[in-house]
Coordinates of C-alpha atoms (C1' of nucleotides) in Angstrom, one line a residue:
Chain A
X1 CA 26.6 -93.2 58.9
X2 CA 24.2 -95.3 57.3
X3 CA 20.8 -94.5 58.2
X4 CA 18.2 -96.8 56.8
X5 CA 15.6 -94.4 55.7
X6 CA 13.4 -97.3 54.9
X7 CA 13.6 -98.5 58.4
X8 CA 15.2 -101.7 57.4
X9 CA 17.8 -102.8 59.8
X10 CA 21.2 -103.3 58.3
X11 CA 23.2 -106.3 59.2
X12 CA 25.1 -104.4 61.8
X13 CA 21.9 -103.0 63.2
X14 CA 20.5 -106.4 63.3
X15 CA 23.5 -107.6 65.1
X16 CA 23.7 -104.8 67.4
X17 CA 20.0 -105.1 68.1
X18 CA 20.7 -108.4 69.5
X19 CA 23.5 -107.4 71.6
X20 CA 22.6 -107.6 75.2
X21 CA 25.6 -106.9 77.3
X22 CA 25.0 -108.9 80.4
X23 CA 22.0 -109.1 82.4
X24 CA 21.4 -105.5 82.8
X25 CA 23.1 -103.9 80.0
X26 CA 21.3 -103.8 76.7
X27 CA 18.0 -104.9 78.1
X28 CA 15.1 -103.2 79.9
X29 CA 12.5 -105.5 81.4
X30 CA 13.8 -108.2 79.1
X31 CA 13.5 -106.1 76.1
X32 CA 16.7 -106.1 74.1
X33 CA 17.7 -102.6 73.4
X34 CA 18.9 -101.8 70.0
X35 CA 22.1 -100.1 69.2
X36 CA 23.6 -98.6 66.2
X37 CA 22.1 -96.2 63.6
X38 CA 18.6 -95.0 64.0
X39 CA 16.0 -95.7 61.5
X40 CA 13.5 -93.2 60.3
X41 CA 10.8 -95.3 61.9
X42 CA 12.6 -95.0 65.3
X43 CA 13.0 -91.3 64.7
X44 CA 9.3 -91.0 64.2
X45 CA 8.5 -92.8 67.3
X46 CA 10.9 -90.7 69.3
X47 CA 9.6 -87.5 67.8
X48 CA 6.1 -88.6 68.6
X49 CA 7.1 -89.4 72.1
X50 CA 8.7 -86.0 72.7
X51 CA 5.7 -84.3 71.2
X52 CA 3.5 -86.0 73.7
X53 CA 5.6 -86.1 76.7
X54 CA 8.2 -83.5 76.2
X55 CA 11.9 -83.8 76.5
X56 CA 13.4 -85.6 79.5
X57 CA 12.6 -88.8 81.2
X58 CA 14.3 -90.5 78.4
X59 CA 14.3 -93.8 80.1
X60 CA 10.6 -93.8 79.9
X61 CA 10.7 -93.6 76.1
X62 CA 11.0 -97.3 75.8
X63 CA 8.3 -97.9 78.3
X64 CA 5.8 -95.6 76.7
X65 CA 6.7 -95.8 73.1
X66 CA 8.0 -99.3 72.8
X67 CA 11.1 -98.0 71.2
X68 CA 13.9 -100.4 71.9
X69 CA 16.4 -97.8 72.7
X70 CA 18.0 -96.9 75.9
X71 CA 17.3 -93.5 77.4
X72 CA 20.7 -92.2 76.7
X73 CA 20.4 -93.2 73.1
X74 CA 17.1 -91.5 72.8
X75 CA 18.3 -88.3 74.3
X76 CA 21.3 -88.3 72.1
X77 CA 19.3 -88.9 69.0
X78 CA 16.9 -86.2 69.9
X79 CA 19.5 -83.7 70.9
X80 CA 21.7 -84.2 67.9
X81 CA 19.3 -84.9 65.2
X82 CA 15.6 -84.6 65.9
X83 CA 15.1 -81.6 67.9
X84 CA 13.8 -78.6 66.0
X85 CA 16.0 -75.7 64.9
X86 CA 18.9 -77.9 64.4
X87 CA 21.3 -76.4 61.9
X88 CA 22.7 -78.9 59.5
X89 CA 25.5 -78.7 57.1
X90 CA 28.9 -77.2 57.3
X91 CA 29.9 -74.6 59.7
X92 CA 29.9 -71.1 58.4
X93 CA 33.0 -69.0 58.6
X94 CA 31.5 -67.1 61.5
X95 CA 30.7 -70.2 63.3
X96 CA 34.1 -71.5 62.7
X97 CA 35.6 -68.4 64.1
X98 CA 33.4 -68.5 67.0
X99 CA 34.3 -72.1 67.7
X100 CA 37.9 -71.3 67.7
X101 CA 37.4 -68.4 69.9
X102 CA 35.2 -70.4 72.3
X103 CA 37.6 -73.2 72.4
X104 CA 40.4 -70.8 73.2
X105 CA 38.3 -69.7 76.1
X106 CA 36.6 -72.8 77.2
X107 CA 38.6 -75.7 76.1
X108 CA 36.9 -78.9 75.3
X109 CA 33.6 -77.8 76.8
X110 CA 31.6 -78.7 73.8
X111 CA 28.2 -78.5 75.4
X112 CA 29.0 -75.0 76.7
X113 CA 30.3 -74.0 73.3
X114 CA 27.2 -75.3 71.7
X115 CA 25.2 -72.9 73.7
X116 CA 26.8 -70.1 71.8
X117 CA 26.1 -71.7 68.5
X118 CA 22.4 -72.0 68.1
X119 CA 21.3 -75.0 66.2
X120 CA 24.6 -76.7 66.6
X121 CA 25.2 -79.6 68.9
X122 CA 28.1 -80.3 71.1
X123 CA 28.8 -83.4 69.1
X124 CA 29.1 -81.4 65.9
X125 CA 31.4 -79.0 67.4
X126 CA 33.5 -81.7 68.9
X127 CA 33.7 -83.5 65.7
X128 CA 34.5 -80.3 63.9
X129 CA 37.2 -79.4 66.3
X130 CA 38.8 -82.8 66.3
X131 CA 38.8 -82.7 62.5
X132 CA 40.3 -79.3 62.5
X133 CA 43.0 -80.3 64.9
X134 CA 44.0 -83.1 62.7
X135 CA 43.9 -81.0 59.6
X136 CA 46.0 -78.3 61.2
X137 CA 48.3 -80.9 62.6
X138 CA 49.0 -82.1 59.2
X139 CA 49.5 -78.6 57.8
X140 CA 51.7 -77.7 60.7
X141 CA 49.6 -74.7 61.3
X142 CA 48.8 -73.1 64.6
X143 CA 45.6 -74.0 66.1
X144 CA 44.5 -70.6 66.9
X145 CA 44.8 -67.6 64.7
X146 CA 47.6 -65.3 65.6
X147 CA 45.3 -62.3 65.7
X148 CA 43.6 -63.9 68.7
X149 CA 46.9 -64.3 70.3
X150 CA 47.9 -60.8 69.7
X151 CA 44.6 -59.6 71.0
X152 CA 45.1 -61.6 74.0
X153 CA 48.6 -60.4 74.4
X154 CA 47.6 -56.8 74.2
X155 CA 44.9 -57.3 76.7
X156 CA 47.3 -59.0 78.9
X157 CA 49.8 -56.3 78.7
X158 CA 47.2 -53.8 79.6
X159 CA 46.8 -55.3 82.9
X160 CA 50.3 -55.6 84.1
X161 CA 49.6 -54.3 87.5
X162 CA 47.9 -57.3 88.8
X163 CA 48.9 -57.8 92.4
X164 CA 47.9 -61.3 92.9
X165 CA 44.6 -61.2 94.6
X166 CA 43.7 -64.7 95.3
X167 CA 40.3 -65.9 95.9
X168 CA 40.2 -69.4 95.1
X169 CA 36.6 -69.8 95.5
X170 CA 35.5 -66.8 93.7
X171 CA 33.6 -68.7 91.2
X172 CA 36.1 -68.6 88.5
X173 CA 34.7 -71.8 87.2
X174 CA 31.3 -70.4 87.1
X175 CA 32.3 -67.3 85.5
X176 CA 34.1 -69.1 82.9
X177 CA 30.8 -70.0 81.4
X178 CA 30.1 -66.5 80.6
X179 CA 33.0 -64.3 81.1
X180 CA 36.2 -65.8 80.2
X181 CA 39.1 -63.7 79.6
X182 CA 40.2 -63.8 76.0
X183 CA 43.6 -64.8 77.0
X184 CA 45.0 -67.1 74.6
X185 CA 48.6 -67.0 73.9
X186 CA 48.8 -68.9 70.8
X187 CA 50.7 -69.0 67.7
X188 CA 52.7 -65.9 68.4
X189 CA 54.9 -67.2 65.8
X190 CA 53.5 -65.0 63.1
X191 CA 53.7 -61.9 65.1
X192 CA 56.4 -62.6 67.6
X193 CA 59.2 -64.0 65.7
X194 CA 58.0 -67.5 65.9
X195 CA 57.6 -67.7 69.6
X196 CA 54.4 -69.3 70.5
X197 CA 53.1 -69.9 73.8
X198 CA 50.3 -72.0 72.8
X199 CA 50.9 -75.3 71.3
X200 CA 49.1 -75.9 68.2
X201 CA 48.0 -79.2 69.5
X202 CA 50.8 -81.0 70.9
X203 CA 49.6 -84.2 72.3
X204 CA 52.0 -84.4 75.1
X205 CA 50.0 -85.3 78.0
X206 CA 52.4 -83.7 80.3
X207 CA 50.0 -83.6 83.1
X208 CA 49.0 -87.1 82.9
X209 CA 52.6 -88.0 82.5
X210 CA 53.3 -86.1 85.5
X211 CA 50.6 -87.6 87.4
X212 CA 51.7 -90.9 86.5
X213 CA 55.3 -90.2 87.2
X214 CA 54.5 -88.6 90.4
X215 CA 52.9 -91.7 91.5
X216 CA 50.6 -92.3 94.4
X217 CA 53.1 -92.9 97.1
X218 CA 54.7 -89.5 96.9
X219 CA 51.5 -87.7 96.4
X220 CA 49.1 -89.5 98.5
X221 CA 48.6 -86.2 100.2
X222 CA 46.7 -85.2 97.2
X223 CA 43.8 -86.4 99.1
X224 CA 40.4 -87.4 98.0
X225 CA 39.3 -86.1 94.8
X226 CA 42.7 -86.2 93.3
X227 CA 41.7 -88.7 90.8
X228 CA 38.9 -86.6 89.7
X229 CA 41.1 -83.6 89.4
X230 CA 43.5 -85.7 87.6
X231 CA 41.0 -86.4 85.0
X232 CA 40.2 -82.8 84.6
X233 CA 43.8 -82.2 84.4
X234 CA 44.1 -84.6 81.6
X235 CA 41.3 -82.9 79.9
X236 CA 43.1 -79.7 80.1
X237 CA 46.0 -81.1 78.5
X238 CA 43.9 -82.2 75.7
X239 CA 43.1 -78.6 75.2
X240 CA 46.6 -77.5 75.2
X241 CA 47.7 -80.4 73.2
X242 CA 44.7 -81.1 71.1
X243 CA 45.3 -84.6 72.1
X244 CA 42.3 -86.5 71.2
X245 CA 42.8 -88.8 74.1
X246 CA 42.7 -91.5 71.8
X247 CA 45.8 -93.5 72.2
X248 CA 45.7 -94.4 68.6
X249 CA 46.0 -90.8 67.7
X250 CA 49.2 -90.6 69.6
X251 CA 50.9 -92.1 66.6
X252 CA 48.7 -91.2 63.9
X253 CA 51.4 -89.3 62.2
X254 CA 52.7 -90.8 59.2
X255 CA 56.0 -90.8 60.7
X256 CA 55.6 -90.5 64.3
X257 CA 59.2 -90.9 65.1
X258 CA 60.2 -88.0 63.1
X259 CA 57.2 -85.7 62.7
X260 CA 56.1 -85.4 66.2
X261 CA 59.0 -85.9 68.3
X262 CA 60.3 -82.5 68.6
X263 CA 57.1 -81.0 69.6
X264 CA 56.1 -83.8 71.7
X265 CA 59.2 -83.5 73.7
X266 CA 59.3 -79.8 73.7
X267 CA 55.8 -79.6 74.9
X268 CA 56.2 -82.3 77.4
X269 CA 58.5 -79.8 79.0
X270 CA 56.3 -76.9 78.6
X271 CA 52.9 -77.8 79.9
X272 CA 51.9 -76.4 83.1
X273 CA 51.0 -78.7 85.8
X274 CA 48.5 -77.8 88.3
X275 CA 48.9 -79.3 91.6
X276 CA 45.7 -81.2 92.1
X277 CA 45.7 -80.2 95.7
X278 CA 46.4 -76.6 95.1
X279 CA 43.7 -76.7 92.6
X280 CA 41.0 -76.9 95.1
X281 CA 42.6 -76.0 98.3
X282 CA 42.9 -72.3 98.2
X283 CA 46.5 -72.2 97.7
X284 CA 48.5 -69.1 98.0
X285 CA 48.6 -67.4 94.8
X286 CA 52.1 -66.9 93.9
X287 CA 51.3 -64.5 91.3
X288 CA 51.5 -62.1 94.1
X289 CA 55.0 -62.0 93.2
X290 CA 53.7 -60.7 90.1
X291 CA 57.1 -60.5 88.5
X292 CA 56.5 -63.1 85.9
X293 CA 54.1 -62.7 83.2
X294 CA 53.8 -66.3 82.7
X295 CA 51.6 -68.2 84.8
X296 CA 53.4 -71.0 86.3
X297 CA 51.1 -73.9 86.3
X298 CA 51.8 -74.8 89.8
X299 CA 51.9 -71.9 92.0
X300 CA 49.9 -69.3 90.3
X301 CA 47.0 -71.5 89.6
X302 CA 44.6 -70.1 92.1
X303 CA 42.7 -72.5 94.0
X304 CA 40.1 -74.2 92.0
X305 CA 41.5 -74.1 88.6
X306 CA 38.9 -72.8 86.3
X307 CA 37.7 -75.7 84.4
X308 CA 38.3 -73.9 81.3
X309 CA 41.1 -71.8 82.1
X310 CA 42.8 -73.0 85.1
X311 CA 43.1 -76.4 83.8
X312 CA 42.6 -76.0 80.2
X313 CA 44.1 -72.8 79.3
X314 CA 47.4 -72.9 77.9
X315 CA 50.1 -72.6 80.4
X316 CA 50.9 -69.2 79.5
X317 CA 47.5 -68.0 80.1
X318 CA 47.1 -66.1 83.2
X319 CA 45.0 -67.6 85.8
X320 CA 42.2 -65.3 86.4
X321 CA 41.4 -65.1 90.0
X322 CA 38.4 -63.1 89.6
X323 CA 36.4 -64.2 86.8
X324 CA 33.8 -61.7 87.5
X325 CA 36.2 -59.0 86.7
X326 CA 37.6 -58.3 83.4
X327 CA 41.1 -58.9 82.5
X328 CA 41.9 -55.7 84.1
X329 CA 42.4 -57.6 87.3
X330 CA 44.0 -60.6 85.9
X331 CA 47.4 -61.6 87.0
X332 CA 49.0 -59.8 84.3
X333 CA 52.2 -60.1 82.8
X334 CA 54.6 -57.3 82.5
X335 CA 54.6 -58.0 78.8
X336 CA 55.1 -61.3 77.4
X337 CA 58.1 -60.6 75.4
X338 CA 59.7 -58.8 78.2
X339 CA 59.1 -61.8 80.3
X340 CA 60.5 -64.0 77.7
X341 CA 63.6 -62.0 77.7
X342 CA 63.8 -62.2 81.4
X343 CA 63.3 -65.8 81.3
X344 CA 65.9 -66.3 78.8
X345 CA 68.3 -64.3 80.7
X346 CA 67.5 -65.7 84.0
X347 CA 70.1 -68.1 85.0
X348 CA 69.0 -71.7 84.7
X349 CA 71.5 -72.7 87.3
X350 CA 69.5 -74.3 89.9
X351 CA 66.3 -75.8 90.6
X352 CA 64.5 -73.3 92.7
X353 CA 62.9 -74.8 95.6
X354 CA 61.1 -71.9 96.9
X355 CA 57.6 -72.0 95.9
X356 CA 57.5 -68.3 95.8
X357 CA 59.3 -68.1 92.6
X358 CA 57.0 -68.7 89.8
X359 CA 59.8 -68.4 87.4
X360 CA 59.0 -70.4 84.4
X361 CA 62.6 -71.4 84.4
X362 CA 61.5 -74.1 86.6
X363 CA 59.9 -76.6 84.5
X364 CA 57.4 -78.5 86.4
X365 CA 57.9 -81.6 84.4
X366 CA 61.6 -81.5 84.7
X367 CA 61.5 -80.8 88.3
X368 CA 59.2 -83.6 88.7
X369 CA 61.4 -85.9 86.8
X370 CA 64.4 -84.8 88.9
X371 CA 62.4 -85.3 92.0
X372 CA 61.2 -88.7 90.9
X373 CA 64.6 -89.7 89.8
X374 CA 66.1 -88.7 93.1
X375 CA 63.3 -90.3 95.0
X376 CA 63.7 -93.5 93.2
X377 CA 67.4 -93.4 93.5
X378 CA 67.1 -92.7 97.1
X379 CA 64.7 -95.6 97.5
X380 CA 66.9 -97.8 95.6
X381 CA 69.8 -97.1 97.8
X382 CA 67.6 -97.8 100.6
X383 CA 68.6 -94.7 102.2
X384 CA 66.5 -93.6 105.0
X385 CA 67.9 -90.2 104.8
X386 CA 65.0 -88.2 103.5
X387 CA 67.3 -85.3 103.1
X388 CA 68.6 -86.9 100.0
X389 CA 65.7 -85.3 98.3
X390 CA 66.5 -81.9 99.6
X391 CA 67.9 -80.7 96.5
X392 CA 65.1 -81.9 94.5
X393 CA 61.8 -80.3 94.3
X394 CA 59.2 -81.8 96.6
X395 CA 55.7 -82.2 95.5
X396 CA 55.0 -78.9 97.1
X397 CA 57.9 -77.5 95.3
X398 CA 56.7 -78.9 92.1
X399 CA 53.5 -77.2 92.7
X400 CA 55.4 -74.0 92.5
X401 CA 57.2 -74.9 89.4
X402 CA 56.5 -73.1 86.4
X403 CA 56.9 -74.3 83.0
X404 CA 54.7 -72.5 80.7
X405 CA 56.5 -72.4 77.6
X406 CA 54.7 -73.2 74.5
X407 CA 57.1 -73.6 71.7
X408 CA 56.7 -73.4 68.1
X409 CA 58.8 -75.8 66.3
X410 CA 57.7 -75.0 62.9
X411 CA 60.0 -72.2 62.6
X412 CA 63.1 -74.1 62.7
X413 CA 62.2 -77.6 62.7
X414 CA 59.5 -79.5 61.1
X415 CA 57.3 -77.5 59.0
X416 CA 54.9 -80.3 59.1
X417 CA 54.9 -81.4 62.6
X418 CA 51.9 -83.3 63.4
X419 CA 51.8 -83.3 67.1
X420 CA 49.2 -85.5 68.4
X421 CA 51.4 -87.7 70.5
X422 CA 51.5 -88.2 74.1
X423 CA 54.9 -88.1 75.6
X424 CA 54.0 -91.1 77.6
X425 CA 53.0 -92.9 74.5
X426 CA 56.1 -91.9 72.7
X427 CA 58.2 -93.1 75.4
X428 CA 56.4 -96.3 75.6
X429 CA 56.7 -96.8 72.0
X430 CA 60.2 -95.8 71.5
X431 CA 61.8 -97.3 74.4
X432 CA 62.2 -100.9 75.2
X433 CA 60.3 -100.3 78.3
X434 CA 57.1 -102.1 78.5
X435 CA 54.2 -99.7 78.7
X436 CA 52.0 -102.4 79.9
X437 CA 53.9 -102.9 83.1
X438 CA 51.6 -102.9 85.9
X439 CA 53.9 -102.2 88.7
X440 CA 54.7 -98.8 89.8
X441 CA 58.2 -99.3 88.7
X442 CA 57.0 -100.3 85.3
X443 CA 54.9 -97.3 85.1
X444 CA 57.6 -95.1 86.2
X445 CA 59.8 -96.4 83.6
X446 CA 57.3 -96.1 81.0
X447 CA 56.0 -92.8 81.9
X448 CA 58.4 -90.7 83.7
X449 CA 60.7 -89.8 80.9
X450 CA 59.3 -88.2 77.9
X451 CA 61.4 -88.7 75.0
X452 CA 63.4 -85.6 75.2
X453 CA 64.0 -84.9 71.7
X454 CA 67.1 -83.0 71.1
X455 CA 67.8 -81.3 68.0
X456 CA 70.2 -83.2 66.0
X457 CA 72.2 -80.3 64.9
X458 CA 74.9 -79.2 67.2
X459 CA 73.8 -76.8 69.7
X460 CA 76.4 -74.2 69.0
X461 CA 75.4 -74.3 65.4
X462 CA 72.0 -73.4 66.4
X463 CA 73.3 -70.5 68.3
X464 CA 75.0 -69.2 65.3
X465 CA 74.8 -65.4 65.0
X466 CA 72.8 -65.7 61.9
X467 CA 70.2 -67.7 63.6
X468 CA 70.3 -65.7 66.6
X469 CA 69.6 -62.7 64.5
X470 CA 66.9 -64.4 62.8
X471 CA 65.3 -65.7 66.0
X472 CA 66.5 -63.2 68.5
X473 CA 64.9 -64.6 71.5
X474 CA 62.7 -67.3 70.5
X475 CA 65.0 -70.2 69.9
X476 CA 66.0 -70.6 73.4
X477 CA 62.6 -71.6 74.1
X478 CA 61.8 -73.4 71.0
X479 CA 64.3 -76.0 71.5
X480 CA 63.6 -78.7 74.0
X481 CA 67.2 -78.7 75.0
X482 CA 67.1 -75.0 75.4
X483 CA 64.2 -75.6 77.6
X484 CA 66.1 -78.0 79.5
X485 CA 69.0 -75.8 79.8
X486 CA 66.9 -72.9 81.0
X487 CA 64.7 -74.9 83.1
X488 CA 67.0 -75.2 86.0
X489 CA 67.0 -78.8 85.5
X490 CA 70.5 -80.2 85.7
X491 CA 72.5 -82.6 87.6
X492 CA 70.2 -85.5 87.2
X493 CA 72.6 -88.0 88.6
X494 CA 73.4 -91.1 86.8
X495 CA 72.2 -93.2 89.7
X496 CA 69.0 -91.4 89.5
X497 CA 68.8 -92.1 85.9
X498 CA 69.6 -95.7 86.6
X499 CA 66.9 -95.8 89.2
X500 CA 64.5 -94.6 86.7
X501 CA 65.4 -96.6 83.8
X502 CA 67.1 -99.5 85.4
X503 CA 70.8 -99.9 85.1
X504 CA 70.6 -102.0 82.1
X505 CA 68.4 -99.6 80.3
X506 CA 70.6 -96.7 81.2
X507 CA 73.4 -98.6 79.9
X508 CA 71.6 -99.3 76.7
X509 CA 70.8 -95.7 76.3
X510 CA 74.4 -94.7 76.9
X511 CA 75.6 -97.2 74.5
X512 CA 73.6 -95.6 71.8
X513 CA 74.1 -92.1 72.8
X514 CA 74.5 -90.2 69.7
X515 CA 75.0 -86.7 70.9
X516 CA 77.0 -85.0 73.4
X517 CA 76.2 -81.4 73.4
X518 CA 78.1 -78.8 75.2
X519 CA 76.3 -75.8 76.2
X520 CA 77.4 -72.6 77.7
X521 CA 77.5 -71.8 81.3
X522 CA 79.6 -74.7 82.2
X523 CA 77.1 -77.3 81.7
X524 CA 76.9 -80.1 79.4
X525 CA 74.1 -82.0 78.0
X526 CA 74.3 -85.6 77.4
X527 CA 71.8 -86.8 75.1
X528 CA 70.8 -90.4 75.4
X529 CA 69.3 -92.1 72.6
X530 CA 67.8 -95.3 71.9
X531 CA 67.4 -96.8 68.5
X532 CA 69.2 -93.8 67.2
X533 CA 66.6 -91.5 68.5
X534 CA 67.1 -89.1 71.2
X535 CA 65.3 -90.4 74.2
X536 CA 66.2 -88.1 77.0
X537 CA 69.0 -85.8 78.0
X538 CA 71.0 -85.1 81.1
X539 CA 72.5 -81.8 81.9
X540 CA 75.4 -81.7 84.2
X541 CA 78.0 -79.2 85.1
X542 CA 81.2 -79.4 83.4
X543 CA 84.2 -80.2 85.5
Chain B
dA1 C1' 40.1 -98.4 38.2
dA2 C1' 41.5 -100.0 42.5
dG3 C1' 43.4 -99.8 46.8
dA4 C1' 45.1 -97.1 50.6
dG5 C1' 44.7 -93.4 53.4
dT6 C1' 42.1 -89.7 55.5
dA7 C1' 37.9 -87.1 56.8
dT8 C1' 33.5 -87.0 58.5
dC9 C1' 29.9 -88.1 61.4
dA10 C1' 26.7 -90.7 64.2
dA11 C1' 26.5 -93.3 68.0
dC12 C1' 28.3 -95.6 72.1
dC13 C1' 30.6 -95.7 76.5
dG14 C1' 32.1 -94.5 80.9
dC15 C1' 32.1 -91.2 84.2
dA16 C1' 30.4 -87.4 87.1
dC17 C1' 26.9 -85.0 89.2
dG18 C1' 22.5 -83.8 90.9
dT19 C1' 18.1 -85.5 92.4
dT20 C1' 15.1 -88.9 94.2
dT21 C1' 13.9 -92.7 97.1
Chain C
dC1 C1' 22.9 -91.1 104.8
dA2 C1' 23.4 -94.1 101.1
dA3 C1' 21.9 -96.3 97.1
dA4 C1' 19.4 -95.8 92.9
dC5 C1' 18.2 -93.2 89.2
dG6 C1' 18.3 -89.7 85.5
dT7 C1' 20.8 -86.7 82.9
dG8 C1' 24.6 -84.5 80.7
dC9 C1' 29.3 -84.4 79.2
dG10 C1' 33.4 -85.6 76.9
dG11 C1' 36.1 -89.2 74.8
dT12 C1' 36.2 -92.8 71.7
dT13 C1' 34.8 -95.9 68.1
dG14 C1' 33.4 -97.6 63.8
dA15 C1' 31.2 -97.1 59.4
dT16 C1' 30.9 -94.6 55.3
dA17 C1' 32.4 -91.0 52.2
dC18 C1' 35.9 -88.8 50.1
dT19 C1' 40.6 -88.1 48.3
dC20 C1' 44.9 -89.4 46.8
dT21 C1' 48.3 -92.3 44.6

DNA sequence: AAGAGTATCAACCGCACGTTT
DNA sequence: CAAACGTGCGGTTGATACTCT
């Protein structure tokens, strides 16, 4: 940033100084507020003001000092640049470690993280993190060091006797500021044969996608505050995904079609979704079942999802129900790998409707999609028979879905897999569906289907003994199609598909279908593509 | 050397929340 | 009780610096 040390306004500064947005914005008592880079003269004025009046009451700065800056700008300038004891320069290795650790615990809580880094500002940390994400995206590296994951895993395994005490209002949120379980399942690849629960930074905004796809009508029962929670939910996804939130970033990859698709799609199927209602409404804690080590985003999210963990922890993190306690009381998994095996082995035959099964086999997104598809289909057929949805997860059911698989594609796919894409955006971009549609239908079309990227290689090839030996258990969950197959999602009827995409679109997809993958257990997967790119898949039972 | 692409960083914006009026 | 106000936070933007081709 150019900062005119001489206090001379640059052109932009001059321009921005003249900007007055409307009657109220940009002016105070008729004084045009300046924007843009601060000059040293302004800094001096601000410092002087703070010396005399102390911090706070920033809106009075202009009044008392004549500085033509809004209070917010003054506060920001002071906090980020002028206040004493600010540490400038690059982060030290220790600081970087701490940031990674804190981010694993807190998510995008920059201000809170800054509290642990004396002399550093939230803005610095945020910038550093975003930069780091991009860097690692490019490198195809995991976002969190594997040691951290292993540490977390070990801790998690030590507390496998969790019996699911649920106290939704136990101040989990509050505790998160200080005592956050070091549970981050990330980048297990290095230590666990490539299985990673934690996305490096997939930008699949699964939750937002879900929220969009769920749509208001079906989920009006979310009640007041749902929007707020939705926002928080989105934030959480950013943590998981590293999604900057910037739509532009969604396709920042040099080859978004190729580089990010796998992970995008895979992760679109993996992210846990926390029912906005359940989040704050003291839901039953399905972890009581305790049989699954993986937190299912829906059911085991206890009440108010911890802002850092409940919402922002990776799906595989256990939702701590008592933040005051240590991890000893956390809903603990009977061992992650064991659970993985269980999950892999568990029959993905049906969509389990019972909310008491937190089996991660039920992918929340998938179920949601099925549900939506059927709902739409049902609506389309103008059927008044509500039971038509009986085989599909209801919102409540969805809330019990689990879906916590973080996959690591790097091992078998793209070594360089910049994620950074939102499924929604992908879909919007890669399908002929207008993303700008304003109608619900349009949004459905645009948002409901992430581009389910299916590996181009034949499925059975992937299951070759050699590969299986190489990746004993991991691959089942590192493939989106495997996720699909194991998710219990199947039988998405063509009419449902049509309802979602429109008959014409479905037809288009079919016309360009490039893969027709048979999988075991009497199912088949039809892969629909568009523009020669896999767009989504449909699993159905073989005759 | 020049242009393109990427990284970095400061600052802005909108929103949420708590407090005051 | 509601509106206004002040503050803080997180996401985003845009300009410059840097690197690569």
